[in-house]
Amino acid sequence: MKFSISRDALIKPLNLVAGVVERRQTLPILSNVFMSLEAGQLSLTGTDLEVELVGRVPVDGDSEDGEITVPARKLVDICKSLPDGSTIEFSVSSGKAMVKAGRSRFTLSTLPASEFPSVDEQGGDLSLELPQAVLKRLIERTSFAMAQQDVRYYLNGMLLELKAGRLRMVATDGHRLALCTADDAVSVGDASVIVPRKGILELSRLLDADDTLRLVIGSNHIRAVNKQFTFTSKLVDGKFPEYERVLPKSADKTVIGERLELRQAFTRTAILSNEKYRGVRLKLSEDTLDITANNPEQEQAEEVVAVEYQGDELEVGFNVSYLLDVLSVLDGEKIRLSLSDSASSALLEEAEEGDSLYVVMPMRL
């Protein structure tokens, strides 16, 4: 195996692939990147057995086809340390990989390509094409609500639902729920799968172009393909909660406020909230929202914000971090907060027509 390539062309796919590779692996081969050269195209593959990413880049000039695996992190660090615009010459002989650039020489250990595991190649039940920007928006608006290490393993990921031509993504950790819908985005059959947390975060990292992406959904895998990469993730085998039952139906109290003003008020009040529980108290009266927080040191913060509200007075407590997460991903000028009483969850959305809904459970303070 032998080829030469510019450092700048190699570093982008290499960085993407190395992001999938875990630093501490029980299998040494999993900390390596699989390199395959065929007909002038270099493919780089990284996997942790849950998620697999293949990056592709063309190679110019004379080359010899072949395949090998080399330590991913070391190869990335070598490429990053080389000067911009340098040309890398890569060759394999006697079980060692040689990397040359200018006056620099590196010899890396290798492991046989035949030992490198691949995520099962299976055909998908459904295939659809959609703009990368649509998928990226769905993920960015919902991913913060995924659970991290919940014993309810099906919450440690995101629901991807195809239904009646719309594509919807839903995430919840049991305390809050985020939902974003792209209407008329697809014209294939219905499907409902749970993509694991790592798969969602890696896929979000990849989506930065304006072109389309092909999604292939199988019984236990999801695959995203474009010219630059092929991303494959195993699916979570479980049943996602019936999220539509969580959406408040009888919220009769509506608050409309300026998003940025509320976000700044919550940010300031959060400074003196209890560091463990992050609780703030919202007190609603006519056209006024009073936000207070206190902590075990007997310190207190209070903000009064002018809002549009007509109705009975109401006091309710929330985790301020959950409210701030929602206000950070919404982009409308005004937001609508719908409530029914102090023991019921709140529904947050953009005041104008939006594609996202957020549910936050109240706290007892």
mmCIF file of C-alpha atoms in Angstrom:
data_model
loop_
_atom_site.group_PDB
_atom_site.id
_atom_site.type_symbol
_atom_site.label_atom_id
_atom_site.label_comp_id
_atom_site.label_asym_id
_atom_site.label_seq_id
_atom_site.Cartn_x
_atom_site.Cartn_y
_atom_site.Cartn_z
ATOM 1 C CA MET A 1 0.000 0.000 0.000
ATOM 2 C CA LYS A 2 1.426 3.347 -1.022
ATOM 3 C CA PHE A 3 0.067 6.819 -1.760
ATOM 4 C CA SER A 4 0.742 10.531 -1.356
ATOM 5 C CA ILE A 5 -1.861 13.096 -0.325
ATOM 6 C CA SER A 6 -1.945 16.692 0.885
ATOM 7 C CA ARG A 7 -2.145 17.083 4.660
ATOM 8 C CA ASP A 8 -5.181 19.357 4.364
ATOM 9 C CA ALA A 9 -7.148 16.792 2.298
ATOM 10 C CA LEU A 10 -6.400 13.961 4.730
ATOM 11 C CA ILE A 11 -6.989 15.756 8.016
ATOM 12 C CA LYS A 12 -10.749 16.366 7.654
ATOM 13 C CA PRO A 13 -11.904 12.741 7.075
ATOM 14 C CA LEU A 14 -9.285 11.519 9.542
ATOM 15 C CA ASN A 15 -10.600 13.831 12.273
ATOM 16 C CA LEU A 16 -14.181 12.712 11.666
ATOM 17 C CA VAL A 17 -13.299 9.028 11.830
ATOM 18 C CA ALA A 18 -11.028 9.388 14.872
ATOM 19 C CA GLY A 19 -13.956 10.969 16.771
ATOM 20 C CA VAL A 20 -15.734 7.598 16.744
ATOM 21 C CA VAL A 21 -12.691 5.710 18.039
ATOM 22 C CA GLU A 22 -12.633 5.370 21.830
ATOM 23 C CA ARG A 23 -9.316 6.109 23.516
ATOM 24 C CA ARG A 24 -9.553 3.253 26.031
ATOM 25 C CA GLN A 25 -10.389 0.051 24.223
ATOM 26 C CA THR A 26 -10.461 -3.514 25.460
ATOM 27 C CA LEU A 27 -9.605 -4.651 21.910
ATOM 28 C CA PRO A 28 -6.392 -2.989 20.619
ATOM 29 C CA ILE A 29 -7.669 -3.090 17.014
ATOM 30 C CA LEU A 30 -10.562 -0.767 17.966
ATOM 31 C CA SER A 31 -8.149 2.085 18.712
ATOM 32 C CA ASN A 32 -6.888 1.817 15.127
ATOM 33 C CA VAL A 33 -8.224 3.357 11.941
ATOM 34 C CA PHE A 34 -8.751 0.988 8.998
ATOM 35 C CA MET A 35 -7.214 2.409 5.802
ATOM 36 C CA SER A 36 -8.141 0.999 2.411
ATOM 37 C CA LEU A 37 -6.932 2.278 -0.977
ATOM 38 C CA GLU A 38 -8.695 1.176 -4.130
ATOM 39 C CA ALA A 39 -8.822 2.772 -7.602
ATOM 40 C CA GLY A 40 -7.495 6.133 -6.383
ATOM 41 C CA GLN A 41 -9.926 6.442 -3.464
ATOM 42 C CA LEU A 42 -8.760 6.244 0.143
ATOM 43 C CA SER A 43 -11.321 5.038 2.683
ATOM 44 C CA LEU A 44 -10.778 5.544 6.413
ATOM 45 C CA THR A 45 -12.903 3.576 8.892
ATOM 46 C CA GLY A 46 -13.282 3.891 12.670
ATOM 47 C CA THR A 47 -15.630 1.917 14.910
ATOM 48 C CA ASP A 48 -16.419 1.129 18.541
ATOM 49 C CA LEU A 49 -18.745 -1.764 17.515
ATOM 50 C CA GLU A 50 -21.784 0.478 18.191
ATOM 51 C CA VAL A 51 -21.037 3.208 15.674
ATOM 52 C CA GLU A 52 -19.006 2.962 12.464
ATOM 53 C CA LEU A 53 -17.834 5.841 10.287
ATOM 54 C CA VAL A 54 -16.198 5.595 6.862
ATOM 55 C CA GLY A 55 -14.621 8.769 5.455
ATOM 56 C CA ARG A 56 -13.559 8.966 1.790
ATOM 57 C CA VAL A 57 -10.996 11.128 0.007
ATOM 58 C CA PRO A 58 -9.480 10.888 -3.511
ATOM 59 C CA VAL A 59 -5.712 10.283 -3.867
ATOM 60 C CA ASP A 60 -3.686 11.874 -6.685
ATOM 61 C CA GLY A 61 -0.644 10.533 -8.490
ATOM 62 C CA ASP A 62 0.930 7.083 -8.368
ATOM 63 C CA SER A 63 -0.435 4.758 -5.733
ATOM 64 C CA GLU A 64 -0.548 1.070 -4.793
ATOM 65 C CA ASP A 65 -3.836 -0.383 -3.582
ATOM 66 C CA GLY A 66 -3.954 -2.155 -0.240
ATOM 67 C CA GLU A 67 -5.364 -2.082 3.274
ATOM 68 C CA ILE A 68 -3.965 -1.783 6.796
ATOM 69 C CA THR A 69 -4.887 -0.486 10.262
ATOM 70 C CA VAL A 70 -2.805 2.097 12.170
ATOM 71 C CA PRO A 71 -3.248 3.826 15.564
ATOM 72 C CA ALA A 72 -5.922 6.484 14.988
ATOM 73 C CA ARG A 73 -4.948 9.016 17.638
ATOM 74 C CA LYS A 74 -1.231 8.954 16.744
ATOM 75 C CA LEU A 75 -1.934 9.414 13.027
ATOM 76 C CA VAL A 76 -4.237 12.381 13.783
ATOM 77 C CA ASP A 77 -1.615 13.984 16.043
ATOM 78 C CA ILE A 78 1.092 13.521 13.380
ATOM 79 C CA CYS A 79 -1.071 15.125 10.687
ATOM 80 C CA LYS A 80 -2.040 18.030 12.965
ATOM 81 C CA SER A 81 1.604 18.710 13.846
ATOM 82 C CA LEU A 82 2.736 18.936 10.200
ATOM 83 C CA PRO A 83 2.809 22.375 8.521
ATOM 84 C CA ASP A 84 -0.162 23.505 6.413
ATOM 85 C CA GLY A 85 0.154 22.660 2.751
ATOM 86 C CA SER A 86 2.622 19.806 3.280
ATOM 87 C CA THR A 87 2.361 16.575 1.278
ATOM 88 C CA ILE A 88 2.194 13.289 3.145
ATOM 89 C CA GLU A 89 3.716 10.146 1.669
ATOM 90 C CA PHE A 90 2.291 6.985 3.193
ATOM 91 C CA SER A 91 3.632 3.477 2.618
ATOM 92 C CA VAL A 92 3.499 0.076 4.290
ATOM 93 C CA SER A 93 6.326 -2.447 4.386
ATOM 94 C CA SER A 94 7.308 -5.288 6.718
ATOM 95 C CA GLY A 95 4.287 -4.718 8.958
ATOM 96 C CA LYS A 96 5.147 -1.061 9.626
ATOM 97 C CA ALA A 97 3.521 2.096 8.270
ATOM 98 C CA MET A 98 5.835 4.894 7.127
ATOM 99 C CA VAL A 99 4.593 8.499 7.142
ATOM 100 C CA LYS A 100 6.885 11.042 5.435
ATOM 101 C CA ALA A 101 6.425 14.777 5.004
ATOM 102 C CA GLY A 102 9.310 17.092 4.118
ATOM 103 C CA ARG A 103 12.127 16.168 6.492
ATOM 104 C CA SER A 104 9.837 14.404 8.967
ATOM 105 C CA ARG A 105 9.719 10.599 9.217
ATOM 106 C CA PHE A 106 7.361 8.541 11.366
ATOM 107 C CA THR A 107 7.165 4.767 11.676
ATOM 108 C CA LEU A 108 3.875 3.454 13.094
ATOM 109 C CA SER A 109 2.936 -0.013 14.293
ATOM 110 C CA THR A 110 0.114 -1.719 12.391
ATOM 111 C CA LEU A 111 -2.401 -4.506 12.896
ATOM 112 C CA PRO A 112 -3.719 -6.676 10.051
ATOM 113 C CA ALA A 113 -6.760 -5.324 8.195
ATOM 114 C CA SER A 114 -8.347 -8.791 8.333
ATOM 115 C CA GLU A 115 -8.776 -8.419 12.136
ATOM 116 C CA PHE A 116 -10.738 -5.160 11.861
ATOM 117 C CA PRO A 117 -14.410 -5.677 12.810
ATOM 118 C CA SER A 118 -17.211 -4.246 10.694
ATOM 119 C CA VAL A 119 -20.753 -3.418 11.710
ATOM 120 C CA ASP A 120 -23.054 -5.969 10.066
ATOM 121 C CA GLU A 121 -23.860 -5.002 6.483
ATOM 122 C CA GLN A 122 -27.564 -5.425 6.106
ATOM 123 C CA GLY A 123 -30.051 -4.013 3.664
ATOM 124 C CA GLY A 124 -32.434 -1.404 4.985
ATOM 125 C CA ASP A 125 -36.198 -1.644 5.129
ATOM 126 C CA LEU A 126 -36.602 2.056 4.308
ATOM 127 C CA SER A 127 -34.493 4.509 2.343
ATOM 128 C CA LEU A 128 -35.047 8.242 2.035
ATOM 129 C CA GLU A 129 -33.196 11.330 0.816
ATOM 130 C CA LEU A 130 -33.347 14.616 2.688
ATOM 131 C CA PRO A 131 -31.297 17.816 3.040
ATOM 132 C CA GLN A 132 -28.576 17.594 5.680
ATOM 133 C CA ALA A 133 -29.765 20.939 7.102
ATOM 134 C CA VAL A 134 -33.198 19.447 7.924
ATOM 135 C CA LEU A 135 -31.686 16.552 9.879
ATOM 136 C CA LYS A 136 -29.179 18.820 11.630
ATOM 137 C CA ARG A 137 -31.972 21.153 12.792
ATOM 138 C CA LEU A 138 -34.017 18.240 14.152
ATOM 139 C CA ILE A 139 -31.013 16.977 16.129
ATOM 140 C CA GLU A 140 -29.878 20.382 17.418
ATOM 141 C CA ARG A 141 -33.346 21.230 18.677
ATOM 142 C CA THR A 142 -33.816 18.002 20.635
ATOM 143 C CA SER A 143 -30.499 16.300 21.510
ATOM 144 C CA PHE A 144 -29.986 18.204 24.805
ATOM 145 C CA ALA A 145 -32.960 16.364 26.333
ATOM 146 C CA MET A 146 -31.490 12.863 25.831
ATOM 147 C CA ALA A 147 -30.681 10.952 29.014
ATOM 148 C CA GLN A 148 -26.997 10.212 29.602
ATOM 149 C CA GLN A 149 -26.691 7.051 31.678
ATOM 150 C CA ASP A 150 -30.249 6.209 32.605
ATOM 151 C CA VAL A 151 -31.062 2.638 33.643
ATOM 152 C CA ARG A 152 -33.997 2.997 31.231
ATOM 153 C CA TYR A 153 -31.576 2.433 28.363
ATOM 154 C CA TYR A 154 -34.153 3.397 25.724
ATOM 155 C CA LEU A 155 -33.973 7.005 27.031
ATOM 156 C CA ASN A 156 -30.203 7.148 26.309
ATOM 157 C CA GLY A 157 -30.926 8.004 22.692
ATOM 158 C CA MET A 158 -33.426 9.679 20.422
ATOM 159 C CA LEU A 159 -36.615 8.530 18.766
ATOM 160 C CA LEU A 160 -36.643 8.972 14.989
ATOM 161 C CA GLU A 161 -40.196 8.664 13.740
ATOM 162 C CA LEU A 162 -41.472 8.611 10.157
ATOM 163 C CA LYS A 163 -45.216 8.966 10.008
ATOM 164 C CA ALA A 164 -47.615 10.259 7.333
ATOM 165 C CA GLY A 165 -44.875 12.030 5.392
ATOM 166 C CA ARG A 166 -43.355 13.862 8.358
ATOM 167 C CA LEU A 167 -40.018 13.224 10.040
ATOM 168 C CA ARG A 168 -39.971 13.785 13.798
ATOM 169 C CA MET A 169 -37.282 13.449 16.458
ATOM 170 C CA VAL A 170 -38.084 13.159 20.156
ATOM 171 C CA ALA A 171 -35.793 13.025 23.194
ATOM 172 C CA THR A 172 -36.589 12.782 26.906
ATOM 173 C CA ASP A 173 -34.755 12.026 30.148
ATOM 174 C CA GLY A 174 -37.937 11.661 32.197
ATOM 175 C CA HIS A 175 -37.819 15.259 33.507
ATOM 176 C CA ARG A 176 -38.168 17.131 30.223
ATOM 177 C CA LEU A 177 -39.095 16.300 26.656
ATOM 178 C CA ALA A 178 -38.014 17.875 23.344
ATOM 179 C CA LEU A 179 -39.780 17.314 20.041
ATOM 180 C CA CYS A 180 -39.092 18.733 16.579
ATOM 181 C CA THR A 181 -40.994 17.934 13.370
ATOM 182 C CA ALA A 182 -40.167 18.374 9.690
ATOM 183 C CA ASP A 183 -43.483 18.234 7.828
ATOM 184 C CA ASP A 184 -43.667 16.880 4.284
ATOM 185 C CA ALA A 185 -39.994 15.897 4.566
ATOM 186 C CA VAL A 186 -40.345 12.320 3.362
ATOM 187 C CA SER A 187 -42.494 10.203 1.111
ATOM 188 C CA VAL A 188 -41.709 6.691 2.325
ATOM 189 C CA GLY A 189 -43.479 4.308 4.700
ATOM 190 C CA ASP A 190 -43.804 4.682 8.466
ATOM 191 C CA ALA A 191 -41.011 3.725 10.872
ATOM 192 C CA SER A 192 -40.032 4.323 14.488
ATOM 193 C CA VAL A 193 -36.485 3.623 15.742
ATOM 194 C CA ILE A 194 -34.285 4.703 18.670
ATOM 195 C CA VAL A 195 -30.790 5.923 17.731
ATOM 196 C CA PRO A 196 -28.281 5.742 20.639
ATOM 197 C CA ARG A 197 -26.845 8.910 22.161
ATOM 198 C CA LYS A 198 -23.346 8.449 20.728
ATOM 199 C CA GLY A 199 -24.781 7.804 17.270
ATOM 200 C CA ILE A 200 -26.825 11.029 17.402
ATOM 201 C CA LEU A 201 -23.895 13.162 18.600
ATOM 202 C CA GLU A 202 -21.514 11.741 15.979
ATOM 203 C CA LEU A 203 -24.063 12.174 13.186
ATOM 204 C CA SER A 204 -24.671 15.786 14.227
ATOM 205 C CA ARG A 205 -20.918 16.431 13.985
ATOM 206 C CA LEU A 206 -20.895 15.215 10.384
ATOM 207 C CA LEU A 207 -23.759 17.339 9.097
ATOM 208 C CA ASP A 208 -22.269 20.593 7.841
ATOM 209 C CA ALA A 209 -22.969 20.695 4.114
ATOM 210 C CA ASP A 210 -25.918 21.925 2.082
ATOM 211 C CA ASP A 211 -26.311 18.812 -0.054
ATOM 212 C CA THR A 212 -28.631 15.872 0.515
ATOM 213 C CA LEU A 213 -28.095 12.790 2.597
ATOM 214 C CA ARG A 214 -29.476 9.302 2.138
ATOM 215 C CA LEU A 215 -30.835 7.666 5.296
ATOM 216 C CA VAL A 216 -31.272 3.899 5.304
ATOM 217 C CA ILE A 217 -33.256 2.465 8.217
ATOM 218 C CA GLY A 218 -33.017 -1.258 8.909
ATOM 219 C CA SER A 219 -34.280 -3.496 11.681
ATOM 220 C CA ASN A 220 -31.204 -2.969 13.873
ATOM 221 C CA HIS A 221 -29.099 -0.324 12.062
ATOM 222 C CA ILE A 222 -29.419 3.156 10.661
ATOM 223 C CA ARG A 223 -27.071 4.337 7.941
ATOM 224 C CA ALA A 224 -26.404 7.852 6.606
ATOM 225 C CA VAL A 225 -24.563 8.133 3.283
ATOM 226 C CA ASN A 226 -23.202 10.987 1.170
ATOM 227 C CA LYS A 227 -20.110 11.533 -1.018
ATOM 228 C CA GLN A 228 -17.790 12.226 1.903
ATOM 229 C CA PHE A 229 -18.816 9.583 4.437
ATOM 230 C CA THR A 230 -20.883 6.540 5.331
ATOM 231 C CA PHE A 231 -22.107 6.548 8.921
ATOM 232 C CA THR A 232 -23.644 3.455 10.514
ATOM 233 C CA SER A 233 -25.072 3.111 14.016
ATOM 234 C CA LYS A 234 -26.739 0.234 15.797
ATOM 235 C CA LEU A 235 -30.235 0.972 17.050
ATOM 236 C CA VAL A 236 -31.422 0.708 20.648
ATOM 237 C CA ASP A 237 -33.626 -2.337 21.069
ATOM 238 C CA GLY A 238 -36.448 -1.028 23.241
ATOM 239 C CA LYS A 239 -39.791 0.733 23.277
ATOM 240 C CA PHE A 240 -39.790 4.519 23.502
ATOM 241 C CA PRO A 241 -42.401 6.028 25.871
ATOM 242 C CA GLU A 242 -45.683 7.182 24.343
ATOM 243 C CA TYR A 243 -44.522 10.769 24.269
ATOM 244 C CA GLU A 244 -47.778 12.269 22.939
ATOM 245 C CA ARG A 245 -49.464 11.392 26.246
ATOM 246 C CA VAL A 246 -46.961 13.654 28.043
ATOM 247 C CA LEU A 247 -47.876 16.772 26.033
ATOM 248 C CA PRO A 248 -50.109 18.960 28.246
ATOM 249 C CA LYS A 249 -53.629 19.050 26.814
ATOM 250 C CA SER A 250 -55.502 21.179 29.345
ATOM 251 C CA ALA A 251 -53.041 24.050 29.862
ATOM 252 C CA ASP A 252 -55.360 27.052 30.253
ATOM 253 C CA LYS A 253 -52.816 29.647 31.419
ATOM 254 C CA THR A 254 -50.665 31.188 28.678
ATOM 255 C CA VAL A 255 -47.626 33.410 29.151
ATOM 256 C CA ILE A 256 -45.968 35.138 26.197
ATOM 257 C CA GLY A 257 -42.597 36.806 26.750
ATOM 258 C CA GLU A 258 -39.474 38.032 24.978
ATOM 259 C CA ARG A 259 -37.136 35.058 24.615
ATOM 260 C CA LEU A 260 -33.850 36.930 25.112
ATOM 261 C CA GLU A 261 -35.174 38.922 28.073
ATOM 262 C CA LEU A 262 -36.398 35.741 29.782
ATOM 263 C CA ARG A 263 -33.157 33.915 29.025
ATOM 264 C CA GLN A 264 -31.076 36.698 30.584
ATOM 265 C CA ALA A 265 -33.363 36.871 33.636
ATOM 266 C CA PHE A 266 -33.142 33.094 34.180
ATOM 267 C CA THR A 267 -29.355 33.174 33.704
ATOM 268 C CA ARG A 268 -28.963 35.847 36.386
ATOM 269 C CA THR A 269 -31.362 34.180 38.830
ATOM 270 C CA ALA A 270 -29.613 30.822 38.358
ATOM 271 C CA ILE A 271 -26.433 32.262 39.897
ATOM 272 C CA LEU A 272 -27.960 32.069 43.387
ATOM 273 C CA SER A 273 -30.013 28.915 42.913
ATOM 274 C CA ASN A 274 -29.245 25.721 44.824
ATOM 275 C CA GLU A 275 -26.239 24.225 42.997
ATOM 276 C CA LYS A 276 -27.602 20.687 43.334
ATOM 277 C CA TYR A 277 -31.287 21.148 42.479
ATOM 278 C CA ARG A 278 -31.094 24.362 40.386
ATOM 279 C CA GLY A 279 -34.628 25.338 41.393
ATOM 280 C CA VAL A 280 -36.269 28.690 40.600
ATOM 281 C CA ARG A 281 -39.761 29.839 41.570
ATOM 282 C CA LEU A 282 -41.992 31.491 38.978
ATOM 283 C CA LYS A 283 -44.795 33.669 40.302
ATOM 284 C CA LEU A 284 -47.347 34.809 37.731
ATOM 285 C CA SER A 285 -49.652 37.783 38.117
ATOM 286 C CA GLU A 286 -51.256 40.072 35.549
ATOM 287 C CA ASP A 287 -48.656 40.894 32.843
ATOM 288 C CA THR A 288 -45.842 40.165 35.302
ATOM 289 C CA LEU A 289 -43.516 37.222 35.880
ATOM 290 C CA ASP A 290 -41.577 37.246 39.154
ATOM 291 C CA ILE A 291 -38.586 34.853 39.158
ATOM 292 C CA THR A 292 -36.862 34.061 42.466
ATOM 293 C CA ALA A 293 -34.107 31.696 43.543
ATOM 294 C CA ASN A 294 -32.407 31.017 46.841
ATOM 295 C CA ASN A 295 -29.803 28.618 48.197
ATOM 296 C CA PRO A 296 -28.735 26.989 51.496
ATOM 297 C CA GLU A 297 -26.482 30.018 52.246
ATOM 298 C CA GLN A 298 -29.687 32.108 52.581
ATOM 299 C CA GLU A 299 -28.801 34.136 49.477
ATOM 300 C CA GLN A 300 -31.580 35.239 47.156
ATOM 301 C CA ALA A 301 -32.032 36.535 43.605
ATOM 302 C CA GLU A 302 -35.163 38.105 42.159
ATOM 303 C CA GLU A 303 -36.048 39.251 38.652
ATOM 304 C CA VAL A 304 -39.294 40.847 37.526
ATOM 305 C CA VAL A 305 -40.085 40.472 33.817
ATOM 306 C CA ALA A 306 -42.961 42.071 31.908
ATOM 307 C CA VAL A 307 -44.959 39.389 30.024
ATOM 308 C CA GLU A 308 -48.345 39.006 28.393
ATOM 309 C CA TYR A 309 -50.490 37.135 30.935
ATOM 310 C CA GLN A 310 -54.139 37.369 31.936
ATOM 311 C CA GLY A 311 -55.397 34.937 34.549
ATOM 312 C CA ASP A 312 -55.256 33.834 38.157
ATOM 313 C CA GLU A 313 -52.078 34.199 40.159
ATOM 314 C CA LEU A 314 -49.907 31.075 40.040
ATOM 315 C CA GLU A 315 -46.668 29.911 41.644
ATOM 316 C CA VAL A 316 -44.643 27.059 40.187
ATOM 317 C CA GLY A 317 -41.065 25.793 40.537
ATOM 318 C CA PHE A 318 -38.743 24.562 37.780
ATOM 319 C CA ASN A 319 -35.163 23.415 37.276
ATOM 320 C CA VAL A 320 -33.687 26.575 35.746
ATOM 321 C CA SER A 321 -31.186 24.581 33.649
ATOM 322 C CA TYR A 322 -34.054 22.873 31.816
ATOM 323 C CA LEU A 323 -35.673 26.228 31.003
ATOM 324 C CA LEU A 324 -32.369 27.702 29.818
ATOM 325 C CA ASP A 325 -31.685 24.685 27.571
ATOM 326 C CA VAL A 326 -34.990 25.293 25.785
ATOM 327 C CA LEU A 327 -34.489 29.063 25.475
ATOM 328 C CA SER A 328 -31.030 28.414 23.993
ATOM 329 C CA VAL A 329 -32.310 26.307 21.087
ATOM 330 C CA LEU A 330 -35.439 28.303 20.252
ATOM 331 C CA ASP A 331 -34.830 31.195 17.873
ATOM 332 C CA GLY A 332 -38.145 33.097 17.730
ATOM 333 C CA GLU A 333 -38.329 36.561 19.281
ATOM 334 C CA LYS A 334 -41.179 35.556 21.587
ATOM 335 C CA ILE A 335 -41.956 32.304 23.361
ATOM 336 C CA ARG A 336 -45.202 30.881 24.711
ATOM 337 C CA LEU A 337 -45.313 29.101 28.070
ATOM 338 C CA SER A 338 -48.526 27.139 28.726
ATOM 339 C CA LEU A 339 -49.463 25.924 32.235
ATOM 340 C CA SER A 340 -52.503 24.651 34.087
ATOM 341 C CA ASP A 341 -51.424 24.552 37.756
ATOM 342 C CA SER A 342 -48.372 24.313 40.010
ATOM 343 C CA ALA A 343 -48.262 20.504 39.882
ATOM 344 C CA SER A 344 -48.530 20.107 36.105
ATOM 345 C CA SER A 345 -45.820 20.196 33.467
ATOM 346 C CA ALA A 346 -45.273 23.281 31.313
ATOM 347 C CA LEU A 347 -45.287 23.428 27.519
ATOM 348 C CA LEU A 348 -42.797 25.788 25.845
ATOM 349 C CA GLU A 349 -42.806 26.759 22.174
ATOM 350 C CA GLU A 350 -42.247 29.711 19.869
ATOM 351 C CA ALA A 351 -45.121 32.186 20.041
ATOM 352 C CA GLU A 352 -45.384 32.216 16.250
ATOM 353 C CA GLU A 353 -45.886 28.947 14.374
ATOM 354 C CA GLY A 354 -42.881 26.733 15.111
ATOM 355 C CA ASP A 355 -41.764 23.162 14.501
ATOM 356 C CA SER A 356 -40.666 22.379 18.075
ATOM 357 C CA LEU A 357 -42.376 21.620 21.396
ATOM 358 C CA TYR A 358 -40.788 21.301 24.834
ATOM 359 C CA VAL A 359 -42.272 19.879 28.031
ATOM 360 C CA VAL A 360 -40.665 20.596 31.426
ATOM 361 C CA MET A 361 -41.801 18.904 34.631
ATOM 362 C CA PRO A 362 -42.310 21.187 37.668
ATOM 363 C CA MET A 363 -40.283 20.999 40.908
ATOM 364 C CA ARG A 364 -41.452 21.179 44.489
ATOM 365 C CA LEU A 365 -39.611 24.027 46.167
#
